[in-house]
Short mmCIF file of C-alpha atoms in Angstrom, two decimals:
data_model
loop_
_atom_site.label_atom_id
_atom_site.label_comp_id
_atom_site.label_asym_id
_atom_site.label_seq_id
_atom_site.Cartn_x
_atom_site.Cartn_y
_atom_site.Cartn_z
CA MET V 246 0.00 0.00 0.00
CA ILE V 247 1.30 3.44 -0.93
CA LYS V 248 0.01 6.34 1.09
CA ARG V 249 1.08 9.97 0.81
CA THR V 250 0.50 12.19 3.79
CA ILE V 251 0.95 15.95 3.49
CA LEU V 252 2.36 17.75 6.49
CA PRO V 253 1.98 21.51 5.85
CA ALA V 254 3.24 22.63 9.27
CA ALA V 255 6.62 23.65 7.89
CA VAL V 256 5.02 25.84 5.24
CA ILE V 257 2.64 27.46 7.72
CA ALA V 258 5.61 28.26 9.93
CA LEU V 259 7.43 29.63 6.92
CA LEU V 260 4.56 31.99 6.16
CA ALA V 261 4.52 33.27 9.72
CA THR V 262 8.26 33.68 10.12
CA VAL V 263 10.42 36.43 8.76
CA THR V 264 14.13 35.80 8.60
CA SER V 265 16.79 38.31 7.81
CA CYS V 266 16.18 39.11 4.20
CA TYR V 267 17.23 40.95 1.51
CA GLN V 268 14.84 42.70 -0.76
CA THR V 269 11.61 44.58 -0.32
CA GLY V 270 8.88 43.86 -2.80
CA LYS V 271 5.44 42.53 -3.47
CA ILE V 272 4.10 39.09 -4.28
CA SER V 273 0.65 38.07 -5.44
CA SER V 274 -1.12 35.09 -6.96
CA VAL V 275 -3.89 35.90 -9.43
CA PRO V 276 -6.42 33.40 -10.89
CA ALA V 277 -5.35 32.51 -14.41
CA GLN V 278 -8.66 33.55 -15.96
CA GLU V 279 -8.12 37.12 -14.69
CA VAL V 280 -4.58 37.47 -16.01
CA LEU V 281 -3.84 39.81 -18.89
CA PRO V 282 -2.25 38.17 -21.95
CA ALA V 283 1.00 40.14 -21.54
CA ALA V 284 1.37 39.40 -17.82
CA SER V 285 4.62 37.79 -16.70
CA GLY V 286 5.23 35.43 -13.82
CA VAL V 287 5.04 31.74 -12.99
CA TYR V 288 1.89 29.69 -13.49
CA TYR V 289 0.98 27.06 -10.93
CA SER V 290 -2.09 25.03 -10.04
CA LEU V 291 -3.62 23.77 -6.84
CA PRO V 292 -3.37 20.01 -6.34
CA LEU V 293 -6.23 17.62 -6.95
CA THR V 294 -6.24 14.20 -5.28
CA THR V 295 -6.98 11.17 -7.44
CA PHE V 296 -7.34 7.69 -5.98
CA VAL V 297 -5.69 4.75 -7.70
CA PHE V 298 -6.97 1.33 -6.66
CA ARG V 299 -5.22 -1.72 -8.07
CA VAL V 300 -7.32 -4.77 -7.29
CA GLU V 301 -5.77 -8.22 -7.68
CA THR V 302 -8.11 -11.12 -8.33
CA GLU V 303 -7.69 -14.86 -8.78
CA GLN V 304 -9.71 -17.06 -11.10
CA THR V 305 -9.97 -20.76 -10.26
CA LEU V 306 -11.32 -23.22 -12.81
CA PHE V 307 -12.18 -26.87 -12.23
CA ILE V 308 -12.26 -28.87 -15.46
CA PRO V 309 -13.67 -32.40 -15.09
CA GLY V 310 -11.65 -35.20 -16.58
CA PRO V 311 -12.85 -36.94 -19.76
CA TYR V 312 -12.84 -40.29 -17.91
CA ALA V 313 -14.61 -39.05 -14.76
CA ALA V 314 -17.53 -41.44 -15.32
CA TYR V 315 -15.17 -44.43 -15.01
CA ALA V 316 -13.11 -43.24 -12.02
CA GLU V 317 -14.92 -45.51 -9.56
CA LYS V 318 -14.99 -48.52 -11.88
CA TYR V 319 -11.27 -48.59 -12.71
CA LEU V 320 -9.62 -46.69 -9.84
CA GLY V 321 -12.10 -46.86 -6.97
CA PHE V 322 -12.52 -43.08 -6.70
CA LYS V 323 -15.97 -42.01 -5.54
CA ASP V 324 -17.67 -38.61 -5.75
CA VAL V 325 -15.40 -37.37 -8.53
CA GLY V 326 -16.43 -33.96 -9.89
CA THR V 327 -18.14 -34.11 -13.25
CA ASP V 328 -19.25 -30.47 -13.64
CA PHE V 329 -17.23 -27.48 -14.81
CA MET V 330 -16.82 -24.86 -12.06
CA GLU V 331 -15.45 -21.30 -12.02
CA ASN V 332 -14.70 -19.24 -8.91
CA TRP V 333 -13.30 -15.72 -8.45
CA LYS V 334 -11.96 -13.95 -5.38
CA ILE V 335 -10.19 -10.70 -4.54
CA THR V 336 -6.71 -11.46 -3.23
CA GLY V 337 -5.25 -7.99 -2.66
CA ILE V 338 -5.80 -4.25 -2.99
CA GLN V 339 -3.11 -1.60 -3.52
CA PHE V 340 -3.92 2.05 -2.91
CA GLU V 341 -2.25 5.27 -3.97
CA ALA V 342 -3.38 8.86 -3.51
CA ALA V 343 -1.84 10.80 -6.40
CA SER V 344 -1.75 14.59 -6.77
CA VAL V 345 -2.66 15.96 -10.19
CA PRO V 346 -3.26 19.58 -11.31
CA ASP V 347 -6.72 20.99 -10.72
CA PRO V 348 -7.80 22.42 -14.12
CA ALA V 349 -10.14 24.89 -12.41
CA ARG V 350 -7.48 26.29 -10.08
CA TRP V 351 -4.63 27.84 -12.07
CA TYR V 352 -2.85 30.90 -10.76
CA LEU V 353 -0.17 33.31 -11.90
CA LEU V 354 2.45 34.09 -9.27
CA GLN V 355 3.97 37.58 -9.70
CA TRP V 356 6.67 39.33 -7.69
CA ASN V 357 8.90 42.39 -8.12
CA THR V 358 11.97 41.39 -6.14
CA LYS V 359 15.39 40.58 -7.52
CA CYS V 360 14.94 36.88 -6.73
CA ASP V 361 14.80 34.50 -9.67
CA LEU V 362 12.15 32.51 -7.80
CA PRO V 363 10.98 33.16 -4.23
CA LEU V 364 12.00 30.55 -1.71
CA LEU V 365 8.44 30.52 -0.37
CA TYR V 366 7.15 29.30 -3.73
CA ARG V 367 9.70 26.49 -3.83
CA GLN V 368 8.77 25.45 -0.29
CA LEU V 369 5.09 25.24 -1.19
CA VAL V 370 5.93 23.10 -4.22
CA GLN V 371 8.11 20.77 -2.15
CA GLN V 372 5.33 20.33 0.41
CA GLY V 373 2.83 19.52 -2.34
CA LEU V 374 0.49 22.39 -1.48
CA ILE V 375 0.82 23.76 -5.02
CA LEU V 376 1.92 22.17 -8.31
CA ASP V 377 4.36 24.01 -10.54
CA THR V 378 3.80 21.87 -13.65
CA PRO V 379 0.17 22.10 -14.78
CA GLY V 380 -0.69 19.28 -17.17
CA LYS V 381 1.67 16.85 -15.49
CA ASN V 382 0.52 14.19 -13.05
CA ASN V 383 2.41 11.90 -10.71
CA ILE V 384 0.36 8.74 -11.03
CA SER V 385 2.95 5.99 -11.11
CA ILE V 386 2.98 3.55 -13.99
CA PHE V 387 1.85 0.11 -12.90
CA HIS V 388 2.99 -3.05 -14.66
CA PRO V 389 1.15 -6.10 -13.32
CA ALA V 390 3.29 -9.18 -13.02
CA ALA V 391 2.47 -11.99 -15.40
CA SER V 392 0.78 -14.98 -13.88
CA GLY V 393 3.27 -17.44 -15.32
CA ASP V 394 0.48 -19.99 -15.79
CA ASN V 395 -0.20 -20.62 -19.46
CA SER V 396 -2.54 -23.53 -18.78
CA LEU V 397 -5.57 -21.58 -19.98
CA LEU V 398 -3.89 -21.02 -23.35
CA GLN V 399 -3.47 -24.77 -23.94
CA PRO V 400 -5.87 -27.72 -24.12
CA ALA V 401 -6.84 -28.83 -20.63
CA PHE V 402 -6.00 -32.47 -21.45
CA SER V 403 -3.53 -32.79 -24.30
CA ASP V 404 -2.52 -36.41 -23.59
CA VAL V 405 -5.51 -38.70 -23.05
CA SER V 406 -3.88 -42.02 -23.95
CA TYR V 407 -0.43 -43.55 -24.28
CA THR V 408 -1.59 -45.97 -26.98
CA ASP V 409 -3.10 -45.48 -30.40
CA TYR V 410 -6.36 -43.60 -30.51
CA ILE V 411 -7.68 -46.06 -33.07
CA VAL V 412 -7.74 -49.85 -33.23
CA GLU V 413 -7.64 -52.25 -36.16
CA LYS V 414 -10.40 -54.86 -36.21
CA THR V 415 -11.22 -57.75 -38.49
CA ASP V 416 -14.76 -58.51 -39.54
CA THR V 417 -15.75 -61.87 -40.98
CA LEU V 418 -18.26 -61.84 -43.80
CA TYR V 419 -19.64 -64.75 -45.76
CA LYS V 420 -20.43 -64.91 -49.38
CA THR V 421 -22.21 -67.68 -51.19
CA ILE V 422 -20.57 -69.27 -54.20
CA PHE V 423 -21.64 -72.10 -56.47
CA GLN V 424 -19.12 -74.89 -56.31
CA ASP V 425 -19.42 -78.50 -57.44
CA SER V 426 -23.09 -78.12 -58.20
CA VAL V 427 -23.83 -76.81 -54.70
CA PHE V 428 -23.92 -73.43 -53.00
CA VAL V 429 -21.17 -72.98 -50.45
CA LYS V 430 -20.62 -70.14 -47.94
CA MET V 431 -17.04 -68.91 -48.00
CA PRO V 432 -15.63 -66.66 -45.22
CA VAL V 433 -14.28 -63.29 -46.28
CA PHE V 434 -12.09 -61.36 -43.84
CA ARG V 435 -12.14 -57.58 -43.92
CA LYS V 436 -9.85 -55.37 -41.84
CA HIS V 437 -10.88 -51.86 -40.89
CA VAL V 438 -9.82 -49.15 -38.45
CA GLN V 439 -12.19 -47.65 -35.91
CA GLN V 440 -11.97 -45.24 -33.02
CA LYS V 441 -11.69 -46.66 -29.53
CA THR V 442 -14.61 -46.10 -27.23
CA LEU V 443 -14.29 -43.76 -24.27
CA GLU V 444 -14.40 -46.67 -21.84
CA GLU V 445 -11.64 -48.51 -23.70
CA LYS V 446 -9.39 -45.47 -23.45
CA ALA V 447 -10.27 -45.05 -19.76
CA SER V 448 -9.36 -48.69 -19.14
CA GLU V 449 -5.97 -48.23 -20.82
CA ALA V 450 -5.23 -45.07 -18.82
CA ALA V 451 -6.14 -46.82 -15.56
CA HIS V 452 -3.90 -49.76 -16.51
CA LEU V 453 -0.99 -47.36 -17.04
CA ILE V 454 -1.59 -45.72 -13.65
CA HIS V 455 -1.41 -49.09 -11.91
CA LYS V 456 1.73 -49.96 -13.88
CA LEU V 457 3.42 -46.67 -12.86
CA ARG V 458 2.59 -47.27 -9.19
CA LYS V 459 3.99 -50.79 -9.41
CA ARG V 460 7.26 -49.54 -10.96
CA ARG V 461 7.63 -46.83 -8.35
CA PHE V 462 7.13 -49.37 -5.57
CA LYS V 463 9.69 -51.75 -7.08
CA ILE V 464 12.28 -48.95 -7.32
CA ALA V 465 11.62 -47.89 -3.73
CA ALA V 466 11.86 -51.52 -2.57
CA ALA V 467 15.07 -52.10 -4.60
CA ASP V 468 13.35 -54.91 -6.50
CA TYR V 469 15.42 -54.32 -9.64
CA ASP V 470 18.82 -55.82 -10.35
CA ILE V 471 20.14 -52.44 -11.46
CA LEU V 472 18.81 -49.31 -9.77
CA PRO V 473 19.36 -45.66 -10.68
CA GLN V 474 21.62 -43.79 -8.28
CA GLY V 475 21.79 -40.23 -6.95
CA GLU V 476 20.22 -37.64 -9.23
CA ALA V 477 19.06 -40.37 -11.60
CA MET V 478 16.98 -41.92 -8.80
CA LYS V 479 15.44 -38.51 -8.01
CA ALA V 480 14.69 -37.86 -11.68
CA ALA V 481 13.08 -41.29 -12.04
CA PHE V 482 10.72 -40.69 -9.11
CA GLU V 483 9.84 -37.20 -10.37
CA GLU V 484 8.99 -38.50 -13.83
CA LEU V 485 6.89 -41.36 -12.44
CA ASN V 486 5.00 -38.94 -10.19
CA ARG V 487 4.49 -36.43 -13.01
CA THR V 488 3.17 -39.04 -15.41
CA GLU V 489 0.86 -40.55 -12.79
CA GLU V 490 -0.53 -37.11 -11.88
CA MET V 491 -1.13 -36.31 -15.55
CA TYR V 492 -3.13 -39.49 -16.16
CA LEU V 493 -4.94 -39.26 -12.82
CA SER V 494 -6.27 -35.85 -13.89
CA LEU V 495 -8.10 -37.61 -16.73
CA PHE V 496 -10.28 -39.19 -14.03
CA VAL V 497 -10.34 -36.70 -11.13
CA GLY V 498 -10.17 -33.48 -13.18
CA LYS V 499 -7.83 -30.53 -13.14
CA THR V 500 -7.81 -27.23 -11.22
CA ILE V 501 -6.28 -24.18 -12.92
CA SER V 502 -5.66 -20.82 -11.24
CA ARG V 503 -4.77 -17.53 -12.87
CA LYS V 504 -4.26 -14.05 -11.41
CA TYR V 505 -5.49 -10.76 -12.86
CA SER V 506 -5.17 -7.09 -11.94
CA LYS V 507 -7.67 -4.28 -12.54
CA THR V 508 -7.04 -0.57 -11.91
CA PHE V 509 -9.68 1.96 -10.86
CA LEU V 510 -9.15 5.74 -10.95
CA TYR V 511 -11.48 7.88 -8.88
CA THR V 512 -11.39 11.62 -8.18
CA PRO V 513 -13.53 12.78 -5.23
CA SER V 514 -15.25 16.15 -5.27
CA ASN V 515 -17.60 18.18 -3.11
CA ASP V 516 -20.34 17.69 -5.70
CA GLN V 517 -20.26 13.90 -5.48
CA PRO V 518 -21.70 11.73 -2.70
CA LEU V 519 -19.32 10.23 -0.17
CA GLU V 520 -20.40 6.74 -1.25
CA THR V 521 -20.11 5.41 -4.80
CA VAL V 522 -20.11 2.04 -6.56
CA LEU V 523 -16.87 1.57 -8.51
CA ALA V 524 -17.84 -1.76 -10.10
CA ARG V 525 -19.60 -5.05 -9.47
CA PHE V 526 -17.89 -8.33 -8.69
CA SER V 527 -19.31 -11.81 -9.05
CA PRO V 528 -17.79 -14.83 -7.24
CA SER V 529 -18.70 -16.96 -10.26
CA SER V 530 -17.67 -14.74 -13.18
CA GLY V 531 -15.40 -11.96 -11.85
CA TRP V 532 -15.95 -8.32 -12.75
CA ALA V 533 -19.49 -7.92 -14.04
CA GLU V 534 -20.55 -5.27 -16.53
CA GLU V 535 -24.20 -5.45 -15.52
CA LYS V 536 -26.22 -6.26 -12.41
CA THR V 537 -26.12 -10.04 -12.50
CA SER V 538 -27.91 -12.05 -9.85
CA ASP V 539 -24.79 -12.86 -7.81
CA ALA V 540 -22.77 -9.69 -8.51
CA LEU V 541 -21.88 -7.72 -5.37
CA PRO V 542 -21.30 -3.92 -5.45
CA PHE V 543 -17.67 -2.86 -4.99
CA ARG V 544 -18.31 0.34 -3.01
CA LEU V 545 -16.08 3.24 -2.01
CA ILE V 546 -17.01 5.19 1.12
CA LEU V 547 -15.20 8.37 2.22
CA VAL V 548 -15.29 9.59 5.81
CA PRO V 549 -13.68 13.08 5.89
CA GLN V 550 -12.71 14.74 9.14
CA GLU V 551 -14.28 18.02 10.20
CA ARG V 552 -12.68 21.17 8.87
CA ASN V 553 -10.72 23.10 11.48
CA ILE V 554 -9.53 25.91 9.21
CA PRO V 555 -12.05 28.35 7.68
CA GLU V 556 -12.12 28.93 3.92
CA SER V 557 -10.67 32.25 2.77
CA GLU V 558 -13.23 34.79 1.68
CA PRO V 559 -13.21 35.44 -2.08
CA GLU V 560 -11.39 38.66 -2.80
CA THR V 561 -12.59 40.75 -5.69
CA LYS V 562 -10.27 43.68 -5.46
CA LYS V 563 -6.85 43.36 -6.97
CA LYS V 564 -5.33 45.41 -4.17
CA LYS V 565 -6.36 42.83 -1.60
CA ARG V 566 -4.41 40.16 -3.46
CA GLU V 567 -1.13 41.97 -3.00
CA ASN V 568 1.33 40.20 -0.72
CA THR V 569 -0.77 37.02 -0.76
CA ILE V 570 -0.28 33.56 -2.17
CA THR V 571 -3.07 31.06 -2.70
CA TYR V 572 -2.59 27.44 -1.77
CA ARG V 573 -4.70 24.52 -0.60
CA LEU V 574 -4.63 22.52 2.62
CA PRO V 575 -5.87 18.91 2.29
CA LEU V 576 -8.53 17.40 4.51
CA PRO V 577 -7.59 14.10 6.22
CA SER V 578 -10.11 11.40 5.37
CA GLU V 579 -10.74 7.72 5.85
CA VAL V 580 -11.08 5.53 2.76
CA ARG V 581 -13.12 2.34 2.97
CA LEU V 582 -13.84 -0.30 0.34
CA PHE V 583 -16.71 -2.75 0.69
CA LEU V 584 -17.54 -5.85 -1.32
CA GLY V 585 -21.21 -6.25 -0.62
CA PRO V 586 -21.56 -5.95 3.17
CA ASP V 587 -17.93 -6.91 3.89
CA LEU V 588 -15.16 -4.38 4.53
CA VAL V 589 -12.19 -5.45 2.37
CA PHE V 590 -9.89 -2.41 2.60
CA GLN V 591 -9.41 0.60 4.88
CA THR V 592 -6.80 3.35 5.05
CA HIS V 593 -6.30 7.06 5.78
CA THR V 594 -5.18 9.73 3.33
CA SER V 595 -5.50 13.46 2.63
CA ILE V 596 -7.81 14.88 -0.04
CA TYR V 597 -6.99 18.31 -1.45
CA GLN V 598 -10.14 19.26 -3.32
CA ILE V 599 -12.39 18.90 -0.27
CA GLY V 600 -9.86 20.74 1.88
CA THR V 601 -9.39 24.47 2.45
CA VAL V 602 -8.20 27.07 -0.07
CA ILE V 603 -6.22 29.75 1.74
CA ASP V 604 -5.05 33.19 0.59
CA ALA V 605 -2.11 33.55 2.95
CA LYS V 606 -0.61 36.96 3.67
CA VAL V 607 3.09 37.16 2.92
CA HIS V 608 5.48 39.71 4.43
CA GLN V 609 6.95 42.10 1.93
CA LYS V 610 10.44 40.98 2.84
CA MET V 611 10.64 38.06 0.49
CA PHE V 612 12.66 34.95 1.15
CA CYS V 613 15.46 34.91 -1.36
CA ARG V 614 18.16 32.41 -1.88
#
C-alpha cells in the first residue's frame, strides 16, 4: 500500500516567520482567468487528489476429466467432480493517492523582487500544497506481473492415452458361391480401423496408472537388479510422479488458477456523494458489466474529518491580493472499500479538493536564496 500524507506545518511556519532578508517587494497570486495576456510570472495550479486502486483477483477453474464417469470402476474413486466450475476472489488491494493539477485552479504568481524565484514558492511546491507543472501528473505507472500460468492457453488435457487412438479390427463376412453343383458359404475377412470407445481409453489409462505405481514401488523396494543412483533416482521418481498425476487428472479433473489485476481511478469532489459504486464483482464470473444475480457492489465510502480551518473569503479587489499567495490545505479522510456488506480495505489519506483554499498573507520581505 502506498500512502502519501501531506504535512503543511513547515510551510505554515514559513509563512509566519520572517528571517533576515534581503529585498523589499510585493508578491501576489492571481487566478489565471483574470490574467492579462501580456502578464509575466510563474503559473501554478492547486493540487487535486486522485485515488488509484489496483485490485488483484484470482480465477480458479475446475475442469472435469474426460474419464470421470469411469473413475470408480477402474480406480475406486468415488464422488469425482463431473461439472465445470469457475470461482473468483479478490486477493489484494493496492492504494495510492496521487496529486494531479486541478484544471479549475490555475494561478499566476507575480513578484517584483530581484529573486529568480521566491524561496516561499519552492517550499510550497516541495510540500505539495501547489503544483508548478500544470498538465503533469504523478500517477505511477503500474505493470502487473504476469501470472506465469499458461494452462488456460493450452488444451486442458492434451494427452488422453499412451496408446493409439484407433484400433484395427477384423470382420468376418460370408459370401455364397456355387461350387461342385452346390452353394457354399465362404468366409471373407475384412480389416478396418475404428476409433476406440471412451471406456476402452479409460481402461488403458487406468492400466498405465497401476503400472506406474507398481514400478515406483519396485524402485523404492530395490526390486530391480540395477537401480538408478543419486540424481538419476530422483529424476526417475519425479517422472513417475508427473506421469501418474497427468493421467490421474483424466479421471479426477484438473484445477487451474490464474491471477489478474484491474485498476480503478477515482477523483472525489464536493459535488459527489461520499459513497459510490466503482464496479460489481461476481464470485462466479469476476468483474461484471451489468447487475447479474450474484454480482456484489464494490463500493467506495469516504469519511472526511471536520474542517478546522475556515475557507478564505473570495477577494474581488486586486489590491487585496497583493502580498498574498493562494494554496490549498488537504482534509484528512478515511477511505473504505466494501464488497457487498464486507469491509475489504481501509486506510487514511489526505484529499486536497475537499480541503481548504487559503489566501495567505506574505510579508513584503521576500525569502530569497
